Amino acid sequence: MRAMLLCTAACAAFFPHLAGAQTTEQSSANAAQGAAVSPAAPENGAGLVDIIVTAQRIEENSQRTPLAVDVIQPEELTRQNVLRAEDLSRISPSLSASGGGGPTTVFFVRGVGNSTVNSYSDPAISFNYDGVYIGRPTSTSGVFYDLQRVEVLKGPQGTLYGRNATAGAINVIPNRPRLGETSGNFTLGYGNYDWITGQAALNVPIGDMIAVRAAGTVASRDGFQTDGTGNQREHGGRLQIYAEPSPDLSIRIGADFAHQGGASSSGFYLGAVNPTFGPGGFAGYQFVPSNFSTQQGLLDPASNAYLAPRFFTQLGRAGAVVDGVPYNDNDYWGITAELNYTTPAGTLTVQPAYREADLEYAFNGTFRQGYTKEKDKQTSVEARWAGDIGSSVDYLIGAMYFDEEISATARYNQQTLSPYQDFATRTESWAGFGKITFRPVENLSLTAGGRYTSDKKRFDGTSNVYIAFCGNPAPPQDFCPTLPFIPLAETEAELQAFYGSLGIPITPVPLFALPPIAGGSQTAPFILRSQIAINSGLANEKFTYRLAAQYDFSPRNMVYASFETGYHAGGFSFARGLDTYRPETIKAYTIGTKNRFFDNRVQLNVEAFLWKYKDQQFSQFGYDLGNPPSTVFLTRNIGDSTIKGIDVDVEFLATENTLLSANVQYLDTKYDSFVYFAPNQGLPPNTTCPFSPTTQTTPGGTINVFRIDCSGNQAFNSPKWSFNLDAQQTIPLGDYKAVVQGGTRYRGSSYSTADYLPYLRSEATFVSYASLTLATEDDRLFFSVYVNNIEDNRRLITGTATSASLISASAEQPRTYGFRIGGKF
């Protein structure tokens, strides 16, 4: 690590004389009038372009921004078929993003994140669309069209982005209306899986002071799985009005809508886990691979034939089936306004916003069927004042209010168990923040920033868990042939009527308290109804801050160092003994350098970092500490971790028409303490982590548990090596040109589950792409052919054991190919 830090500082210290003249930045006047901020050409017409970003809430050259930012251009989004938030992980080596069932996206940056797949847990990455924080990871779809760029900020952003940004931030920035310009563009595509994509935008001026921009998108394809799941049916639109009544005042109003249909992927069976026994009793667990294709869905007849013979001891029978069809029927809309007023003393920016989401979706994975119907409402307003004091001090002060209300019902059928949840939750957050930069001498900048956040959460809901029992102790096979699996009942009343018609009692009394059946020691079949009720509030407040220094060796060479803290709010879980969890915090130490060499033809950015994570939140499907325990999705604090590494970004304009680039990340992660508990139900837990039996006091009394200690293991979703390599060659053809592009991405092996089982490890994988584009010299028309995932490598994303002890898993997209046509005027 010390060598990394020395290398980082030395890159700029030894080579400032290689840099040429000052690069040209995009005109701030264009941004002030709402123009799309795009890469700016250098003054001499040669060399790498400059990119303006707003990662620090002000417009600045990305090469002058003292933090690590992956800037993803719209051309790259199109080339990689980025239509959903999880698709971004194909471009940014630091980002791991995956679908979490239904419309949910799970984000990790440099090994920091959270599996946020329900409405009562919060992500660890701040997702911001058009300057507005999006509170729900279910609401990140339908925005990836007609964009200026996407910024992936790596590391805690507690000062400027506030709560729930311990891992970083993702900024999705649409094109803005342009004054005095009539223009438009379109892109249409078709590929395998009957994949149809389309995007279009139109910019129209109204007089000299007003402009309107409308844009839309559509995407449709068949499912990647053999059961037809994983299909896509999405469309969306955006309308913006921009007015500039005077040179000092601008107002923009934007509204957007998106619909997400289709269905999430059901997944596939990776294999079966069976306990084995020898002369001395239990001898361990054996994993038997299914040898199924990653595209064989769970609803496929062959998959159900694989499931059917699995014996469920709790029910005393086999014959389960996955028949709950997944689907999405989700609508999103929002409206925002942005006011900028410039005075001699500074600039005032005010941005109020309101967003809603109406969600109804079903999914599989570990379930016969999971289902959620949800209504999300969020209101926010942010105000900022940016100014300077003379030529040596810049400052920014601001405040933010965020209010989120969620009401939802959900059910999760797991064959032998099904919770029915009905809840409402509200989050109210206030924050004040500020940042000041002082330049005591030429070329040196010192920055200090801070943010105070006050969070209040309220949760009111019940989870009624229905558990089917054949008897106690476990019966022999077919002891309860009349006790069916939990049905796909939409309501509790429907489920109760189903079992009532069969004469099977539903009782809140634990199984061991029931009288034995006649002539034996077994208890009669019954359904246990166990209620978890939460009506509680949480209040958290935290001050986070950032200290940084930057030194410019030349206009194109700088070094920086920073220390920053981050905060992720606590919350609730429907889990006995684990119904709340504490906030998590992070401290981040960073040193980096950004450089342009050889007449602006080589870019070398290096950042080394050390993060210390405390009270880390971890979300997973597992058992709560009830008596008897229930299988639930819960979040808990598991301990501390240390994450360190280095990030290298290189671009080389070898010739006027040849561009080579590489983005490399090395991670060294370790959980300093990672301890959790699982109920002791006889057999030991299936884990490679050390464990020991113990007891734990819960609201229902003292229960037997296993203490599982995974300390010292690699952090989740944090491959040691990750890199992207890309090349682009432009071939002039008179009034036309051909552009050949290709590249590969590598992700090392990693884990995403707390058991650290070898068959659930995501193995190291290369995934490559290639494209050929024929275009007019001015890019007004183009035609492209492409192929993504040339190797057809489907890297494992995650895997979880079902109630039948089968491993249900998900994998990355298969090989896709097709063509696109587009144009602009």
PDB file of N, CA and C in Angstrom, residues 730-814:
ATOM      1  N   THR A 730     -10.640   5.037 -35.926  1.00  0.00           N
ATOM      2  CA  THR A 730     -11.453   5.730 -36.921  1.00  0.00           C
ATOM      3  C   THR A 730     -10.732   5.687 -38.260  1.00  0.00           C
ATOM      4  N   ILE A 731     -11.464   5.298 -39.317  1.00  0.00           N
ATOM      5  CA  ILE A 731     -10.895   5.180 -40.662  1.00  0.00           C
ATOM      6  C   ILE A 731     -11.608   6.175 -41.563  1.00  0.00           C
ATOM      7  N   PRO A 732     -10.960   7.283 -41.949  1.00  0.00           N
ATOM      8  CA  PRO A 732     -11.605   8.262 -42.841  1.00  0.00           C
ATOM      9  C   PRO A 732     -11.889   7.641 -44.205  1.00  0.00           C
ATOM     10  N   LEU A 733     -13.084   7.931 -44.744  1.00  0.00           N
ATOM     11  CA  LEU A 733     -13.511   7.428 -46.054  1.00  0.00           C
ATOM     12  C   LEU A 733     -14.137   8.575 -46.850  1.00  0.00           C
ATOM     13  N   GLY A 734     -13.369   9.616 -47.073  1.00  0.00           N
ATOM     14  CA  GLY A 734     -13.894  10.776 -47.785  1.00  0.00           C
ATOM     15  C   GLY A 734     -14.922  11.503 -46.950  1.00  0.00           C
ATOM     16  N   ASP A 735     -16.164  11.566 -47.448  1.00  0.00           N
ATOM     17  CA  ASP A 735     -17.249  12.201 -46.704  1.00  0.00           C
ATOM     18  C   ASP A 735     -17.824  11.290 -45.630  1.00  0.00           C
ATOM     19  N   TYR A 736     -17.260  10.122 -45.492  1.00  0.00           N
ATOM     20  CA  TYR A 736     -17.744   9.154 -44.515  1.00  0.00           C
ATOM     21  C   TYR A 736     -16.558   8.678 -43.665  1.00  0.00           C
ATOM     22  N   LYS A 737     -16.884   7.848 -42.698  1.00  0.00           N
ATOM     23  CA  LYS A 737     -15.833   7.263 -41.872  1.00  0.00           C
ATOM     24  C   LYS A 737     -16.328   5.935 -41.314  1.00  0.00           C
ATOM     25  N   ALA A 738     -15.390   5.084 -40.995  1.00  0.00           N
ATOM     26  CA  ALA A 738     -15.685   3.831 -40.307  1.00  0.00           C
ATOM     27  C   ALA A 738     -15.022   3.877 -38.933  1.00  0.00           C
ATOM     28  N   VAL A 739     -15.745   3.452 -37.934  1.00  0.00           N
ATOM     29  CA  VAL A 739     -15.206   3.425 -36.575  1.00  0.00           C
ATOM     30  C   VAL A 739     -15.275   1.988 -36.061  1.00  0.00           C
ATOM     31  N   VAL A 740     -14.126   1.427 -35.758  1.00  0.00           N
ATOM     32  CA  VAL A 740     -14.036   0.073 -35.218  1.00  0.00           C
ATOM     33  C   VAL A 740     -13.727   0.184 -33.725  1.00  0.00           C
ATOM     34  N   GLN A 741     -14.547  -0.456 -32.925  1.00  0.00           N
ATOM     35  CA  GLN A 741     -14.372  -0.410 -31.475  1.00  0.00           C
ATOM     36  C   GLN A 741     -14.393  -1.823 -30.916  1.00  0.00           C
ATOM     37  N   GLY A 742     -13.595  -2.057 -29.915  1.00  0.00           N
ATOM     38  CA  GLY A 742     -13.576  -3.350 -29.258  1.00  0.00           C
ATOM     39  C   GLY A 742     -12.972  -3.224 -27.883  1.00  0.00           C
ATOM     40  N   GLY A 743     -13.255  -4.196 -27.078  1.00  0.00           N
ATOM     41  CA  GLY A 743     -12.698  -4.161 -25.721  1.00  0.00           C
ATOM     42  C   GLY A 743     -13.101  -5.381 -24.933  1.00  0.00           C
ATOM     43  N   THR A 744     -12.569  -5.464 -23.746  1.00  0.00           N
ATOM     44  CA  THR A 744     -12.891  -6.556 -22.850  1.00  0.00           C
ATOM     45  C   THR A 744     -12.920  -6.042 -21.425  1.00  0.00           C
ATOM     46  N   ARG A 745     -13.681  -6.697 -20.593  1.00  0.00           N
ATOM     47  CA  ARG A 745     -13.679  -6.382 -19.165  1.00  0.00           C
ATOM     48  C   ARG A 745     -13.379  -7.665 -18.400  1.00  0.00           C
ATOM     49  N   TYR A 746     -12.632  -7.510 -17.334  1.00  0.00           N
ATOM     50  CA  TYR A 746     -12.263  -8.628 -16.483  1.00  0.00           C
ATOM     51  C   TYR A 746     -12.729  -8.337 -15.072  1.00  0.00           C
ATOM     52  N   ARG A 747     -13.351  -9.324 -14.447  1.00  0.00           N
ATOM     53  CA  ARG A 747     -13.721  -9.227 -13.044  1.00  0.00           C
ATOM     54  C   ARG A 747     -13.190 -10.469 -12.345  1.00  0.00           C
ATOM     55  N   GLY A 748     -12.394 -10.257 -11.303  1.00  0.00           N
ATOM     56  CA  GLY A 748     -11.871 -11.378 -10.547  1.00  0.00           C
ATOM     57  C   GLY A 748     -12.957 -12.072  -9.739  1.00  0.00           C
ATOM     58  N   SER A 749     -12.601 -13.137  -9.067  1.00  0.00           N
ATOM     59  CA  SER A 749     -13.575 -13.901  -8.292  1.00  0.00           C
ATOM     60  C   SER A 749     -14.023 -13.115  -7.066  1.00  0.00           C
ATOM     61  N   SER A 750     -15.253 -13.352  -6.642  1.00  0.00           N
ATOM     62  CA  SER A 750     -15.805 -12.648  -5.485  1.00  0.00           C
ATOM     63  C   SER A 750     -16.964 -13.448  -4.922  1.00  0.00           C
ATOM     64  N   TYR A 751     -17.386 -13.050  -3.732  1.00  0.00           N
ATOM     65  CA  TYR A 751     -18.537 -13.666  -3.064  1.00  0.00           C
ATOM     66  C   TYR A 751     -19.636 -12.621  -2.879  1.00  0.00           C
ATOM     67  N   SER A 752     -20.875 -13.096  -2.801  1.00  0.00           N
ATOM     68  CA  SER A 752     -21.991 -12.195  -2.531  1.00  0.00           C
ATOM     69  C   SER A 752     -22.885 -12.697  -1.405  1.00  0.00           C
ATOM     70  N   THR A 753     -22.548 -13.837  -0.803  1.00  0.00           N
ATOM     71  CA  THR A 753     -23.355 -14.386   0.289  1.00  0.00           C
ATOM     72  C   THR A 753     -22.478 -14.676   1.500  1.00  0.00           C
ATOM     73  N   ALA A 754     -23.120 -14.726   2.666  1.00  0.00           N
ATOM     74  CA  ALA A 754     -22.381 -14.782   3.927  1.00  0.00           C
ATOM     75  C   ALA A 754     -21.887 -16.162   4.296  1.00  0.00           C
ATOM     76  N   ASP A 755     -22.185 -17.192   3.505  1.00  0.00           N
ATOM     77  CA  ASP A 755     -21.717 -18.532   3.859  1.00  0.00           C
ATOM     78  C   ASP A 755     -20.366 -18.862   3.238  1.00  0.00           C
ATOM     79  N   TYR A 756     -19.944 -18.082   2.235  1.00  0.00           N
ATOM     80  CA  TYR A 756     -18.632 -18.261   1.598  1.00  0.00           C
ATOM     81  C   TYR A 756     -18.419 -19.687   1.093  1.00  0.00           C
ATOM     82  N   LEU A 757     -19.458 -20.230   0.480  1.00  0.00           N
ATOM     83  CA  LEU A 757     -19.364 -21.579  -0.066  1.00  0.00           C
ATOM     84  C   LEU A 757     -18.690 -21.529  -1.436  1.00  0.00           C
ATOM     85  N   PRO A 758     -17.797 -22.466  -1.736  1.00  0.00           N
ATOM     86  CA  PRO A 758     -17.029 -22.388  -2.989  1.00  0.00           C
ATOM     87  C   PRO A 758     -17.904 -22.423  -4.237  1.00  0.00           C
ATOM     88  N   TYR A 759     -19.027 -23.149  -4.198  1.00  0.00           N
ATOM     89  CA  TYR A 759     -19.861 -23.226  -5.395  1.00  0.00           C
ATOM     90  C   TYR A 759     -20.720 -21.971  -5.600  1.00  0.00           C
ATOM     91  N   LEU A 760     -20.716 -21.059  -4.611  1.00  0.00           N
ATOM     92  CA  LEU A 760     -21.428 -19.787  -4.769  1.00  0.00           C
ATOM     93  C   LEU A 760     -20.472 -18.638  -5.062  1.00  0.00           C
ATOM     94  N   ARG A 761     -19.229 -18.946  -5.316  1.00  0.00           N
ATOM     95  CA  ARG A 761     -18.270 -17.907  -5.672  1.00  0.00           C
ATOM     96  C   ARG A 761     -18.437 -17.549  -7.149  1.00  0.00           C
ATOM     97  N   SER A 762     -18.455 -16.249  -7.422  1.00  0.00           N
ATOM     98  CA  SER A 762     -18.457 -15.780  -8.807  1.00  0.00           C
ATOM     99  C   SER A 762     -17.034 -15.878  -9.328  1.00  0.00           C
ATOM    100  N   GLU A 763     -16.821 -16.728 -10.312  1.00  0.00           N
ATOM    101  CA  GLU A 763     -15.468 -16.980 -10.790  1.00  0.00           C
ATOM    102  C   GLU A 763     -14.982 -15.848 -11.690  1.00  0.00           C
ATOM    103  N   ALA A 764     -13.651 -15.735 -11.781  1.00  0.00           N
ATOM    104  CA  ALA A 764     -13.043 -14.715 -12.634  1.00  0.00           C
ATOM    105  C   ALA A 764     -13.472 -14.920 -14.084  1.00  0.00           C
ATOM    106  N   THR A 765     -13.792 -13.805 -14.757  1.00  0.00           N
ATOM    107  CA  THR A 765     -14.373 -13.900 -16.092  1.00  0.00           C
ATOM    108  C   THR A 765     -13.915 -12.745 -16.968  1.00  0.00           C
ATOM    109  N   PHE A 766     -13.665 -13.048 -18.238  1.00  0.00           N
ATOM    110  CA  PHE A 766     -13.503 -12.039 -19.276  1.00  0.00           C
ATOM    111  C   PHE A 766     -14.801 -11.959 -20.078  1.00  0.00           C
ATOM    112  N   VAL A 767     -15.219 -10.736 -20.386  1.00  0.00           N
ATOM    113  CA  VAL A 767     -16.371 -10.502 -21.257  1.00  0.00           C
ATOM    114  C   VAL A 767     -15.975  -9.419 -22.254  1.00  0.00           C
ATOM    115  N   SER A 768     -16.083  -9.725 -23.549  1.00  0.00           N
ATOM    116  CA  SER A 768     -15.583  -8.823 -24.585  1.00  0.00           C
ATOM    117  C   SER A 768     -16.723  -8.342 -25.485  1.00  0.00           C
ATOM    118  N   TYR A 769     -16.455  -7.251 -26.180  1.00  0.00           N
ATOM    119  CA  TYR A 769     -17.435  -6.688 -27.113  1.00  0.00           C
ATOM    120  C   TYR A 769     -16.704  -6.182 -28.346  1.00  0.00           C
ATOM    121  N   ALA A 770     -17.459  -5.956 -29.429  1.00  0.00           N
ATOM    122  CA  ALA A 770     -16.906  -5.368 -30.647  1.00  0.00           C
ATOM    123  C   ALA A 770     -18.039  -4.690 -31.408  1.00  0.00           C
ATOM    124  N   SER A 771     -17.704  -3.639 -32.129  1.00  0.00           N
ATOM    125  CA  SER A 771     -18.706  -2.950 -32.955  1.00  0.00           C
ATOM    126  C   SER A 771     -18.017  -2.309 -34.155  1.00  0.00           C
ATOM    127  N   LEU A 772     -18.790  -2.145 -35.223  1.00  0.00           N
ATOM    128  CA  LEU A 772     -18.343  -1.459 -36.425  1.00  0.00           C
ATOM    129  C   LEU A 772     -19.410  -0.453 -36.811  1.00  0.00           C
ATOM    130  N   THR A 773     -19.006   0.814 -36.951  1.00  0.00           N
ATOM    131  CA  THR A 773     -19.937   1.886 -37.276  1.00  0.00           C
ATOM    132  C   THR A 773     -19.509   2.563 -38.566  1.00  0.00           C
ATOM    133  N   LEU A 774     -20.455   2.726 -39.472  1.00  0.00           N
ATOM    134  CA  LEU A 774     -20.269   3.534 -40.677  1.00  0.00           C
ATOM    135  C   LEU A 774     -21.089   4.794 -40.509  1.00  0.00           C
ATOM    136  N   ALA A 775     -20.455   5.961 -40.684  1.00  0.00           N
ATOM    137  CA  ALA A 775     -21.126   7.227 -40.411  1.00  0.00           C
ATOM    138  C   ALA A 775     -20.669   8.290 -41.385  1.00  0.00           C
ATOM    139  N   THR A 776     -21.489   9.321 -41.519  1.00  0.00           N
ATOM    140  CA  THR A 776     -21.045  10.490 -42.267  1.00  0.00           C
ATOM    141  C   THR A 776     -19.974  11.194 -41.459  1.00  0.00           C
ATOM    142  N   GLU A 777     -19.184  12.007 -42.141  1.00  0.00           N
ATOM    143  CA  GLU A 777     -18.065  12.656 -41.471  1.00  0.00           C
ATOM    144  C   GLU A 777     -18.527  13.533 -40.321  1.00  0.00           C
ATOM    145  N   ASP A 778     -19.735  14.132 -40.440  1.00  0.00           N
ATOM    146  CA  ASP A 778     -20.252  15.015 -39.392  1.00  0.00           C
ATOM    147  C   ASP A 778     -21.171  14.281 -38.415  1.00  0.00           C
ATOM    148  N   ASP A 779     -21.223  12.956 -38.498  1.00  0.00           N
ATOM    149  CA  ASP A 779     -22.011  12.117 -37.579  1.00  0.00           C
ATOM    150  C   ASP A 779     -23.514  12.351 -37.679  1.00  0.00           C
ATOM    151  N   ARG A 780     -23.975  12.876 -38.783  1.00  0.00           N
ATOM    152  CA  ARG A 780     -25.416  13.127 -38.905  1.00  0.00           C
ATOM    153  C   ARG A 780     -26.191  11.839 -39.164  1.00  0.00           C
ATOM    154  N   LEU A 781     -25.555  10.842 -39.743  1.00  0.00           N
ATOM    155  CA  LEU A 781     -26.182   9.545 -39.947  1.00  0.00           C
ATOM    156  C   LEU A 781     -25.161   8.466 -39.605  1.00  0.00           C
ATOM    157  N   PHE A 782     -25.627   7.354 -39.051  1.00  0.00           N
ATOM    158  CA  PHE A 782     -24.713   6.256 -38.767  1.00  0.00           C
ATOM    159  C   PHE A 782     -25.460   4.929 -38.830  1.00  0.00           C
ATOM    160  N   PHE A 783     -24.698   3.878 -39.058  1.00  0.00           N
ATOM    161  CA  PHE A 783     -25.196   2.504 -39.026  1.00  0.00           C
ATOM    162  C   PHE A 783     -24.145   1.666 -38.306  1.00  0.00           C
ATOM    163  N   SER A 784     -24.561   0.897 -37.293  1.00  0.00           N
ATOM    164  CA  SER A 784     -23.627   0.108 -36.486  1.00  0.00           C
ATOM    165  C   SER A 784     -24.082  -1.334 -36.407  1.00  0.00           C
ATOM    166  N   VAL A 785     -23.113  -2.226 -36.345  1.00  0.00           N
ATOM    167  CA  VAL A 785     -23.359  -3.617 -35.969  1.00  0.00           C
ATOM    168  C   VAL A 785     -22.517  -3.893 -34.727  1.00  0.00           C
ATOM    169  N   TYR A 786     -23.023  -4.736 -33.848  1.00  0.00           N
ATOM    170  CA  TYR A 786     -22.340  -4.943 -32.573  1.00  0.00           C
ATOM    171  C   TYR A 786     -22.533  -6.368 -32.092  1.00  0.00           C
ATOM    172  N   VAL A 787     -21.656  -6.788 -31.205  1.00  0.00           N
ATOM    173  CA  VAL A 787     -21.812  -8.022 -30.448  1.00  0.00           C
ATOM    174  C   VAL A 787     -21.260  -7.768 -29.055  1.00  0.00           C
ATOM    175  N   ASN A 788     -22.035  -8.126 -28.042  1.00  0.00           N
ATOM    176  CA  ASN A 788     -21.631  -8.004 -26.648  1.00  0.00           C
ATOM    177  C   ASN A 788     -21.528  -9.393 -26.018  1.00  0.00           C
ATOM    178  N   ASN A 789     -20.577  -9.534 -25.098  1.00  0.00           N
ATOM    179  CA  ASN A 789     -20.304 -10.824 -24.464  1.00  0.00           C
ATOM    180  C   ASN A 789     -19.977 -11.863 -25.541  1.00  0.00           C
ATOM    181  N   ILE A 790     -18.921 -11.588 -26.283  1.00  0.00           N
ATOM    182  CA  ILE A 790     -18.505 -12.474 -27.375  1.00  0.00           C
ATOM    183  C   ILE A 790     -18.284 -13.898 -26.873  1.00  0.00           C
ATOM    184  N   GLU A 791     -17.694 -14.050 -25.714  1.00  0.00           N
ATOM    185  CA  GLU A 791     -17.390 -15.379 -25.171  1.00  0.00           C
ATOM    186  C   GLU A 791     -18.625 -16.122 -24.669  1.00  0.00           C
ATOM    187  N   ASP A 792     -19.750 -15.402 -24.527  1.00  0.00           N
ATOM    188  CA  ASP A 792     -20.973 -15.951 -23.934  1.00  0.00           C
ATOM    189  C   ASP A 792     -20.702 -16.479 -22.528  1.00  0.00           C
ATOM    190  N   ASN A 793     -19.885 -15.732 -21.768  1.00  0.00           N
ATOM    191  CA  ASN A 793     -19.618 -16.071 -20.371  1.00  0.00           C
ATOM    192  C   ASN A 793     -20.703 -15.466 -19.496  1.00  0.00           C
ATOM    193  N   ARG A 794     -21.399 -16.297 -18.754  1.00  0.00           N
ATOM    194  CA  ARG A 794     -22.464 -15.815 -17.864  1.00  0.00           C
ATOM    195  C   ARG A 794     -21.990 -15.961 -16.421  1.00  0.00           C
ATOM    196  N   ARG A 795     -21.340 -14.931 -15.961  1.00  0.00           N
ATOM    197  CA  ARG A 795     -20.785 -14.918 -14.599  1.00  0.00           C
ATOM    198  C   ARG A 795     -21.918 -14.997 -13.570  1.00  0.00           C
ATOM    199  N   LEU A 796     -21.693 -15.797 -12.550  1.00  0.00           N
ATOM    200  CA  LEU A 796     -22.666 -15.938 -11.470  1.00  0.00           C
ATOM    201  C   LEU A 796     -22.793 -14.609 -10.723  1.00  0.00           C
ATOM    202  N   ILE A 797     -24.019 -14.143 -10.523  1.00  0.00           N
ATOM    203  CA  ILE A 797     -24.253 -12.920  -9.758  1.00  0.00           C
ATOM    204  C   ILE A 797     -24.472 -13.254  -8.293  1.00  0.00           C
ATOM    205  N   THR A 798     -25.401 -14.162  -8.038  1.00  0.00           N
ATOM    206  CA  THR A 798     -25.656 -14.556  -6.657  1.00  0.00           C
ATOM    207  C   THR A 798     -26.375 -15.891  -6.657  1.00  0.00           C
ATOM    208  N   GLY A 799     -26.376 -16.556  -5.515  1.00  0.00           N
ATOM    209  CA  GLY A 799     -27.091 -17.814  -5.350  1.00  0.00           C
ATOM    210  C   GLY A 799     -27.552 -17.972  -3.918  1.00  0.00           C
ATOM    211  N   THR A 800     -28.743 -18.534  -3.736  1.00  0.00           N
ATOM    212  CA  THR A 800     -29.326 -18.681  -2.402  1.00  0.00           C
ATOM    213  C   THR A 800     -30.033 -20.029  -2.309  1.00  0.00           C
ATOM    214  N   ALA A 801     -29.957 -20.672  -1.170  1.00  0.00           N
ATOM    215  CA  ALA A 801     -30.618 -21.954  -0.963  1.00  0.00           C
ATOM    216  C   ALA A 801     -32.117 -21.755  -0.802  1.00  0.00           C
ATOM    217  N   THR A 802     -32.907 -22.573  -1.478  1.00  0.00           N
ATOM    218  CA  THR A 802     -34.349 -22.552  -1.326  1.00  0.00           C
ATOM    219  C   THR A 802     -34.753 -23.469  -0.177  1.00  0.00           C
ATOM    220  N   SER A 803     -36.054 -23.509   0.117  1.00  0.00           N
ATOM    221  CA  SER A 803     -36.539 -24.383   1.181  1.00  0.00           C
ATOM    222  C   SER A 803     -36.380 -25.854   0.820  1.00  0.00           C
ATOM    223  N   ALA A 804     -36.149 -26.157  -0.463  1.00  0.00           N
ATOM    224  CA  ALA A 804     -35.897 -27.537  -0.889  1.00  0.00           C
ATOM    225  C   ALA A 804     -34.412 -27.861  -0.897  1.00  0.00           C
ATOM    226  N   SER A 805     -33.578 -26.964  -0.361  1.00  0.00           N
ATOM    227  CA  SER A 805     -32.113 -27.117  -0.349  1.00  0.00           C
ATOM    228  C   SER A 805     -31.541 -27.199  -1.755  1.00  0.00           C
ATOM    229  N   LEU A 806     -32.197 -26.540  -2.692  1.00  0.00           N
ATOM    230  CA  LEU A 806     -31.648 -26.337  -4.027  1.00  0.00           C
ATOM    231  C   LEU A 806     -31.094 -24.920  -4.088  1.00  0.00           C
ATOM    232  N   ILE A 807     -30.039 -24.717  -4.872  1.00  0.00           N
ATOM    233  CA  ILE A 807     -29.444 -23.398  -5.006  1.00  0.00           C
ATOM    234  C   ILE A 807     -30.046 -22.707  -6.213  1.00  0.00           C
ATOM    235  N   SER A 808     -30.828 -21.666  -5.966  1.00  0.00           N
ATOM    236  CA  SER A 808     -31.369 -20.834  -7.024  1.00  0.00           C
ATOM    237  C   SER A 808     -30.399 -19.688  -7.275  1.00  0.00           C
ATOM    238  N   ALA A 809     -29.988 -19.504  -8.521  1.00  0.00           N
ATOM    239  CA  ALA A 809     -28.934 -18.543  -8.833  1.00  0.00           C
ATOM    240  C   ALA A 809     -29.347 -17.662 -10.000  1.00  0.00           C
ATOM    241  N   SER A 810     -28.601 -16.590 -10.179  1.00  0.00           N
ATOM    242  CA  SER A 810     -28.788 -15.701 -11.325  1.00  0.00           C
ATOM    243  C   SER A 810     -27.434 -15.412 -11.945  1.00  0.00           C
ATOM    244  N   ALA A 811     -27.443 -15.056 -13.226  1.00  0.00           N
ATOM    245  CA  ALA A 811     -26.195 -14.853 -13.954  1.00  0.00           C
ATOM    246  C   ALA A 811     -26.322 -13.645 -14.869  1.00  0.00           C
ATOM    247  N   GLU A 812     -25.184 -13.188 -15.366  1.00  0.00           N
ATOM    248  CA  GLU A 812     -25.166 -12.033 -16.249  1.00  0.00           C
ATOM    249  C   GLU A 812     -25.793 -12.363 -17.604  1.00  0.00           C
ATOM    250  N   GLN A 813     -25.995 -11.334 -18.426  1.00  0.00           N
ATOM    251  CA  GLN A 813     -26.641 -11.508 -19.718  1.00  0.00           C
ATOM    252  C   GLN A 813     -25.808 -12.399 -20.636  1.00  0.00           C
ATOM    253  N   PRO A 814     -26.473 -13.169 -21.503  1.00  0.00           N
ATOM    254  CA  PRO A 814     -25.743 -13.982 -22.478  1.00  0.00           C
ATOM    255  C   PRO A 814     -25.232 -13.121 -23.636  1.00  0.00           C
TER     256      PRO A 814
END
